[in-house]
Amino acid sequence: MTKSADTYLVCDPWQIIEENWNRERNLVSESVFSLGNEHMGVRGYAEEGINAETLQGSYFNGIYEEADLNRSYKGIITKTHFMVNSVDWLYAEIHADDELLDIASCDIENFRRVLDMKDGTLKRSFDWRTKSGPVVHLEFIRFLSMDSPGTAYQKINFSVSGGDVSLTVVIANNFNTSHGWNKKNYWDMTRREWFTSGAAIQGKTIRTGQQVFSGFTFRTNINVQCGKKVAEKFAGFEIILALKNGESAWIEKCVYNHISKERDSAGDPVWIKGCEIMKDDPVDFDTALEKQRKYWDTFWKNADIKIEGDPLNQQGIRFCIFQMQQTYNGYDPTNNIGAKGLTGEAYNGHAFWDTETYCLPFYLFSNPQAARNLLSFRYATLDTARDRARQLDCEGACYPIATLNGEEACSLWQHASLQFQPSTAVAYGIRHYVNLCQDTEFLYEQGAEMLVEISRFLASRGSWNNDGTGFGFYAVMGPDEFHMMVNHNCYTNFMAKKTFEYTEQVLQTMEKEQPKKFAVFCKKLKLSQNERMNFVLCADKMIILFDEKTKIFEQHEGYYTLPRMEISKIPVTDFPLYHNWSYDRIYRTSMIKQPDVLMFLFLYNQEFSRDIKKANYDYYEPNTIHESSLSPSIHSIFASELGKHSEAFRFFGFATRMDLDNYNRNTVEGLHTTSIAAAWMNIVYGFAGLRSDGNYLSLNPVLPEKWTGYEFGILYRNAHIRISVTAKDIVLSSNDEISEPIPLKIFSELHSFTSAGLTISLSKKQD
Ligand code: BGC
């Protein structure tokens, strides 16, 4: 792989630190220093504005705009939607006498931007040598409440040396934000009001008619002169701070955001609710910060991964875990996880199959309610998936490749119409969640219906071959997006087979355990015995291109005959290929974008022998260019399992620091949220060898050569279990009361885990 680190951040175990502002890196830093709380996200931009490329405003999960695509082929989408940046509630214009503060052009020293992962604050500080002589030291602090996600806080500290200065500070909530790519503002202002020490403003997206209320109150620690500041789509105050040499002052602002995702929603109820929240929740900055610290403290106790002997990866993995929790924590079942979280506009804020395949495990082992909510999002959008199946001339429900609201939003038809991994990923996610969390209530209330509808879709989209002996999928595209309109893509066929089988297994159990409910269920879905038999037949006769002799699965029919591409001969300057090769050129060879066969071997890991995994890894890895950031971690997990330890560590090299070191040179566009989730899997499934797809949870840890130890936590069967690995042994412990011993396989041996803990010598490990 041809990736290199662009290292400019200070290495620290709990903080991300940037020293010295750099114009070229400003957008990268804005992404890296993003804050979020699932409900909203805000990039690490300068509150006071900047004369450089910047992306201001906040993103709200589920607030989007729409655009027409003007196409008229059936099944090809005619409109798309994309996340839009909303109110800038951090707006702070600052003048010292007549000079406007702009770090890009003023005389600035001692710049520092610090993200503290222990309390979720972002601090920026610097000294401003003003043209009139005095130096103003400024410190900006912000955080987004994790307990009360509509609320956010900002504090600005000022201190002056070298003379007196009159500072004019305008603070505001401002809807004049511009979408970074479209360079357009998508907001109409519907209402605003000023109060004694605060104001509120409400905006509405122009086409989708969703509402965002944004109110604030502010306080200062000294007597100030202050007045209302009025501008278009803007509600603020102008505050004069007359500071003498050596004096200091602060302004703090508490912001209350309340949204309605409903399209064309009425403005008044949102306004009334927003004002109520403002009145009910008047918490000062310091009290709120204390609560925030406690939140993160509790979170880290269970979720932290400790790495001994590797400070860069230690910082990197904490950054990943921190960003995962900020992006999604199960606060609202109508939210999902965008491929860039709430940190940038690339991928338009859309969620992909990434959610169930890459992100779900993190929540399964830390916050099962969040995992359930992610699946409930799919249940809530089941009708839309049904509509999508009809558009594709199929039955059942087809989940979109990219979406914010359940509708297909991917404007590239070959992805939207030929890739079915989102549907099979939802089925896989249900199985994974139910097996681990044993939530049959969810399974019978929501999961089973989704399974039937997905199976229906698969049965109607697949076909029998021309002699009627085998079933499979024609004209599809697998997760490796470099081959389209292929037949019998092994991933698609295999995952469909498993979906049919699991659906029937669930139906049988439901029929046995809850016959009355089952009868109502079948009636509602018009599910017949014949249809169920058809699912079973499709599964039994699924064409899986496997060669017993070589033990290799052919990625799709005809893959072996494709012109070979020596990927090591592609010049480094050609990457990323999507930008440098014509789109169709990448489809013409054996080159693979990301794991395809290896992906289903990973998902159903325990069903395949080591020989099969080795043969397929050895065959496919050399053909893979890892153009997707989802790719290296899966390869690292396999390399670890296969005893290729230095290769595993090499692939892992990009995982935790993908964005901190801007490996793909596109962090400007936002963080690689899915790759962040994959970094967690890389350690837990890779080095610790966790497997969660079988009847038992199993661990098979190795210690990377460079590390002296590592430790992580999982929540399993209601017990928080810490697992620590050193060169000597693996130690499992828990502070929870464990009423029933928990079965766990460690190095293939079955153990019972209790509160007494377990210690197993690492010498038991066999490669
Ligand atoms: C990958 C997809 C993924 C998407 C969003 C693409 O580059 O090929 O598998 O779903 O990015 O992360």
PDB file of C-alpha atoms in Angstrom, residues 524-649:
ATOM      1  CA  LYS A 524     -50.017  -9.534   8.205  1.00  0.00           C
ATOM      2  CA  LEU A 525     -47.125 -10.344   5.860  1.00  0.00           C
ATOM      3  CA  LYS A 526     -49.145 -12.783   3.730  1.00  0.00           C
ATOM      4  CA  LEU A 527     -46.382 -15.281   4.348  1.00  0.00           C
ATOM      5  CA  SER A 528     -47.207 -18.789   3.158  1.00  0.00           C
ATOM      6  CA  GLN A 529     -45.587 -22.156   3.697  1.00  0.00           C
ATOM      7  CA  ASN A 530     -44.794 -22.230  -0.025  1.00  0.00           C
ATOM      8  CA  GLU A 531     -42.912 -19.002   0.157  1.00  0.00           C
ATOM      9  CA  ARG A 532     -40.900 -20.286   3.104  1.00  0.00           C
ATOM     10  CA  MET A 533     -40.121 -23.473   1.185  1.00  0.00           C
ATOM     11  CA  ASN A 534     -38.936 -21.358  -1.679  1.00  0.00           C
ATOM     12  CA  PHE A 535     -36.506 -19.492   0.612  1.00  0.00           C
ATOM     13  CA  VAL A 536     -35.129 -22.831   1.757  1.00  0.00           C
ATOM     14  CA  LEU A 537     -34.799 -24.079  -1.798  1.00  0.00           C
ATOM     15  CA  CYS A 538     -32.989 -20.924  -2.920  1.00  0.00           C
ATOM     16  CA  ALA A 539     -30.580 -21.343  -0.016  1.00  0.00           C
ATOM     17  CA  ASP A 540     -30.007 -25.046  -0.727  1.00  0.00           C
ATOM     18  CA  LYS A 541     -29.386 -24.512  -4.395  1.00  0.00           C
ATOM     19  CA  MET A 542     -27.362 -21.327  -4.091  1.00  0.00           C
ATOM     20  CA  ILE A 543     -24.450 -21.340  -6.504  1.00  0.00           C
ATOM     21  CA  ILE A 544     -21.228 -20.847  -4.575  1.00  0.00           C
ATOM     22  CA  LEU A 545     -18.156 -20.894  -6.773  1.00  0.00           C
ATOM     23  CA  PHE A 546     -15.782 -22.905  -4.647  1.00  0.00           C
ATOM     24  CA  ASP A 547     -12.942 -25.122  -5.825  1.00  0.00           C
ATOM     25  CA  GLU A 548     -12.320 -28.008  -3.417  1.00  0.00           C
ATOM     26  CA  LYS A 549      -8.804 -28.487  -4.790  1.00  0.00           C
ATOM     27  CA  THR A 550      -7.520 -24.937  -4.399  1.00  0.00           C
ATOM     28  CA  LYS A 551      -9.924 -24.064  -1.565  1.00  0.00           C
ATOM     29  CA  ILE A 552     -10.523 -20.743  -3.263  1.00  0.00           C
ATOM     30  CA  PHE A 553     -13.893 -19.076  -3.826  1.00  0.00           C
ATOM     31  CA  GLU A 554     -14.043 -17.430  -7.240  1.00  0.00           C
ATOM     32  CA  GLN A 555     -15.123 -13.842  -6.596  1.00  0.00           C
ATOM     33  CA  HIS A 556     -17.626 -14.065  -9.432  1.00  0.00           C
ATOM     34  CA  GLU A 557     -18.178 -16.116 -12.548  1.00  0.00           C
ATOM     35  CA  GLY A 558     -15.318 -15.389 -14.927  1.00  0.00           C
ATOM     36  CA  TYR A 559     -13.123 -13.612 -12.401  1.00  0.00           C
ATOM     37  CA  TYR A 560     -10.232 -16.016 -13.093  1.00  0.00           C
ATOM     38  CA  THR A 561     -10.242 -15.147 -16.778  1.00  0.00           C
ATOM     39  CA  LEU A 562      -9.973 -11.378 -16.315  1.00  0.00           C
ATOM     40  CA  PRO A 563      -6.797  -9.640 -17.496  1.00  0.00           C
ATOM     41  CA  ARG A 564      -4.353  -9.626 -14.585  1.00  0.00           C
ATOM     42  CA  MET A 565      -3.291  -6.324 -13.168  1.00  0.00           C
ATOM     43  CA  GLU A 566       0.101  -6.091 -11.473  1.00  0.00           C
ATOM     44  CA  ILE A 567      -0.997  -3.644  -8.881  1.00  0.00           C
ATOM     45  CA  SER A 568       2.536  -3.042  -7.606  1.00  0.00           C
ATOM     46  CA  LYS A 569       3.287  -1.540 -11.032  1.00  0.00           C
ATOM     47  CA  ILE A 570       0.625   1.176 -10.774  1.00  0.00           C
ATOM     48  CA  PRO A 571       2.505   4.455 -10.215  1.00  0.00           C
ATOM     49  CA  VAL A 572       1.916   5.956  -6.783  1.00  0.00           C
ATOM     50  CA  THR A 573       0.810   9.170  -8.466  1.00  0.00           C
ATOM     51  CA  ASP A 574      -2.195   7.337  -9.975  1.00  0.00           C
ATOM     52  CA  PHE A 575      -3.797   6.963  -6.548  1.00  0.00           C
ATOM     53  CA  PRO A 576      -6.593   7.485  -5.672  1.00  0.00           C
ATOM     54  CA  LEU A 577      -7.631   5.729  -8.886  1.00  0.00           C
ATOM     55  CA  TYR A 578     -11.143   7.205  -8.830  1.00  0.00           C
ATOM     56  CA  HIS A 579      -9.593  10.603  -9.462  1.00  0.00           C
ATOM     57  CA  ASN A 580      -6.970   9.559 -11.972  1.00  0.00           C
ATOM     58  CA  TRP A 581      -8.413   6.742 -14.086  1.00  0.00           C
ATOM     59  CA  SER A 582     -11.517   6.959 -16.188  1.00  0.00           C
ATOM     60  CA  TYR A 583     -14.344   5.343 -14.244  1.00  0.00           C
ATOM     61  CA  ASP A 584     -14.817   2.435 -16.637  1.00  0.00           C
ATOM     62  CA  ARG A 585     -11.085   1.642 -16.781  1.00  0.00           C
ATOM     63  CA  ILE A 586     -11.083   0.358 -13.227  1.00  0.00           C
ATOM     64  CA  TYR A 587     -13.718  -2.255 -14.144  1.00  0.00           C
ATOM     65  CA  ARG A 588     -11.609  -4.052 -16.759  1.00  0.00           C
ATOM     66  CA  THR A 589      -9.109  -6.118 -14.799  1.00  0.00           C
ATOM     67  CA  SER A 590      -8.657  -8.479 -11.879  1.00  0.00           C
ATOM     68  CA  MET A 591      -7.833  -5.594  -9.544  1.00  0.00           C
ATOM     69  CA  ILE A 592     -10.003  -5.418  -6.408  1.00  0.00           C
ATOM     70  CA  LYS A 593     -10.925  -2.339  -4.417  1.00  0.00           C
ATOM     71  CA  GLN A 594     -11.630  -3.930  -1.020  1.00  0.00           C
ATOM     72  CA  PRO A 595     -12.338  -7.362   0.500  1.00  0.00           C
ATOM     73  CA  ASP A 596     -15.152  -9.264  -1.165  1.00  0.00           C
ATOM     74  CA  VAL A 597     -14.582 -12.991  -0.698  1.00  0.00           C
ATOM     75  CA  LEU A 598     -12.542 -12.143   2.397  1.00  0.00           C
ATOM     76  CA  MET A 599     -15.452 -10.102   3.692  1.00  0.00           C
ATOM     77  CA  PHE A 600     -17.864 -13.005   4.000  1.00  0.00           C
ATOM     78  CA  LEU A 601     -15.067 -15.185   5.334  1.00  0.00           C
ATOM     79  CA  PHE A 602     -14.679 -12.535   8.022  1.00  0.00           C
ATOM     80  CA  LEU A 603     -18.381 -12.214   8.809  1.00  0.00           C
ATOM     81  CA  TYR A 604     -18.873 -15.987   9.052  1.00  0.00           C
ATOM     82  CA  ASN A 605     -15.344 -16.601  10.223  1.00  0.00           C
ATOM     83  CA  GLN A 606     -16.033 -19.625  12.398  1.00  0.00           C
ATOM     84  CA  GLU A 607     -17.620 -21.563   9.563  1.00  0.00           C
ATOM     85  CA  PHE A 608     -14.413 -21.734   7.541  1.00  0.00           C
ATOM     86  CA  SER A 609     -11.255 -23.701   8.101  1.00  0.00           C
ATOM     87  CA  ARG A 610      -7.908 -22.046   8.478  1.00  0.00           C
ATOM     88  CA  ASP A 611      -6.826 -23.616   5.145  1.00  0.00           C
ATOM     89  CA  ILE A 612      -9.691 -21.939   3.332  1.00  0.00           C
ATOM     90  CA  LYS A 613      -8.949 -18.583   4.938  1.00  0.00           C
ATOM     91  CA  LYS A 614      -5.278 -18.867   4.105  1.00  0.00           C
ATOM     92  CA  ALA A 615      -5.832 -19.895   0.488  1.00  0.00           C
ATOM     93  CA  ASN A 616      -8.232 -17.030  -0.147  1.00  0.00           C
ATOM     94  CA  TYR A 617      -6.170 -14.439   1.707  1.00  0.00           C
ATOM     95  CA  ASP A 618      -3.038 -15.440  -0.207  1.00  0.00           C
ATOM     96  CA  TYR A 619      -4.917 -15.332  -3.500  1.00  0.00           C
ATOM     97  CA  TYR A 620      -6.935 -12.127  -3.117  1.00  0.00           C
ATOM     98  CA  GLU A 621      -4.735  -9.851  -1.039  1.00  0.00           C
ATOM     99  CA  PRO A 622      -2.161  -9.330  -3.820  1.00  0.00           C
ATOM    100  CA  ASN A 623      -4.999  -8.272  -6.118  1.00  0.00           C
ATOM    101  CA  THR A 624      -6.381  -5.686  -3.699  1.00  0.00           C
ATOM    102  CA  ILE A 625      -5.466  -2.012  -3.829  1.00  0.00           C
ATOM    103  CA  HIS A 626      -7.272  -1.020  -0.605  1.00  0.00           C
ATOM    104  CA  GLU A 627      -8.771   2.056  -2.259  1.00  0.00           C
ATOM    105  CA  SER A 628     -11.394   2.045   0.472  1.00  0.00           C
ATOM    106  CA  SER A 629     -10.327   2.842   4.013  1.00  0.00           C
ATOM    107  CA  LEU A 630     -12.491  -0.139   5.053  1.00  0.00           C
ATOM    108  CA  SER A 631     -10.016  -2.546   3.517  1.00  0.00           C
ATOM    109  CA  PRO A 632      -6.736  -2.630   5.503  1.00  0.00           C
ATOM    110  CA  SER A 633      -8.287  -3.526   8.850  1.00  0.00           C
ATOM    111  CA  ILE A 634     -10.070  -6.618   7.515  1.00  0.00           C
ATOM    112  CA  HIS A 635      -6.794  -7.749   5.969  1.00  0.00           C
ATOM    113  CA  SER A 636      -5.007  -7.082   9.241  1.00  0.00           C
ATOM    114  CA  ILE A 637      -7.540  -9.243  11.094  1.00  0.00           C
ATOM    115  CA  PHE A 638      -6.920 -12.137   8.679  1.00  0.00           C
ATOM    116  CA  ALA A 639      -3.157 -11.681   8.698  1.00  0.00           C
ATOM    117  CA  SER A 640      -3.239 -11.888  12.480  1.00  0.00           C
ATOM    118  CA  GLU A 641      -5.334 -15.046  12.441  1.00  0.00           C
ATOM    119  CA  LEU A 642      -3.018 -16.621   9.896  1.00  0.00           C
ATOM    120  CA  GLY A 643       0.089 -15.897  11.934  1.00  0.00           C
ATOM    121  CA  LYS A 644       1.410 -13.261   9.505  1.00  0.00           C
ATOM    122  CA  HIS A 645       2.125 -10.926  12.355  1.00  0.00           C
ATOM    123  CA  SER A 646       4.290  -8.285  10.714  1.00  0.00           C
ATOM    124  CA  GLU A 647       1.826  -8.047   7.817  1.00  0.00           C
ATOM    125  CA  ALA A 648      -1.002  -7.675  10.328  1.00  0.00           C
ATOM    126  CA  PHE A 649       0.821  -4.839  12.007  1.00  0.00           C
TER     127      PHE A 649
END
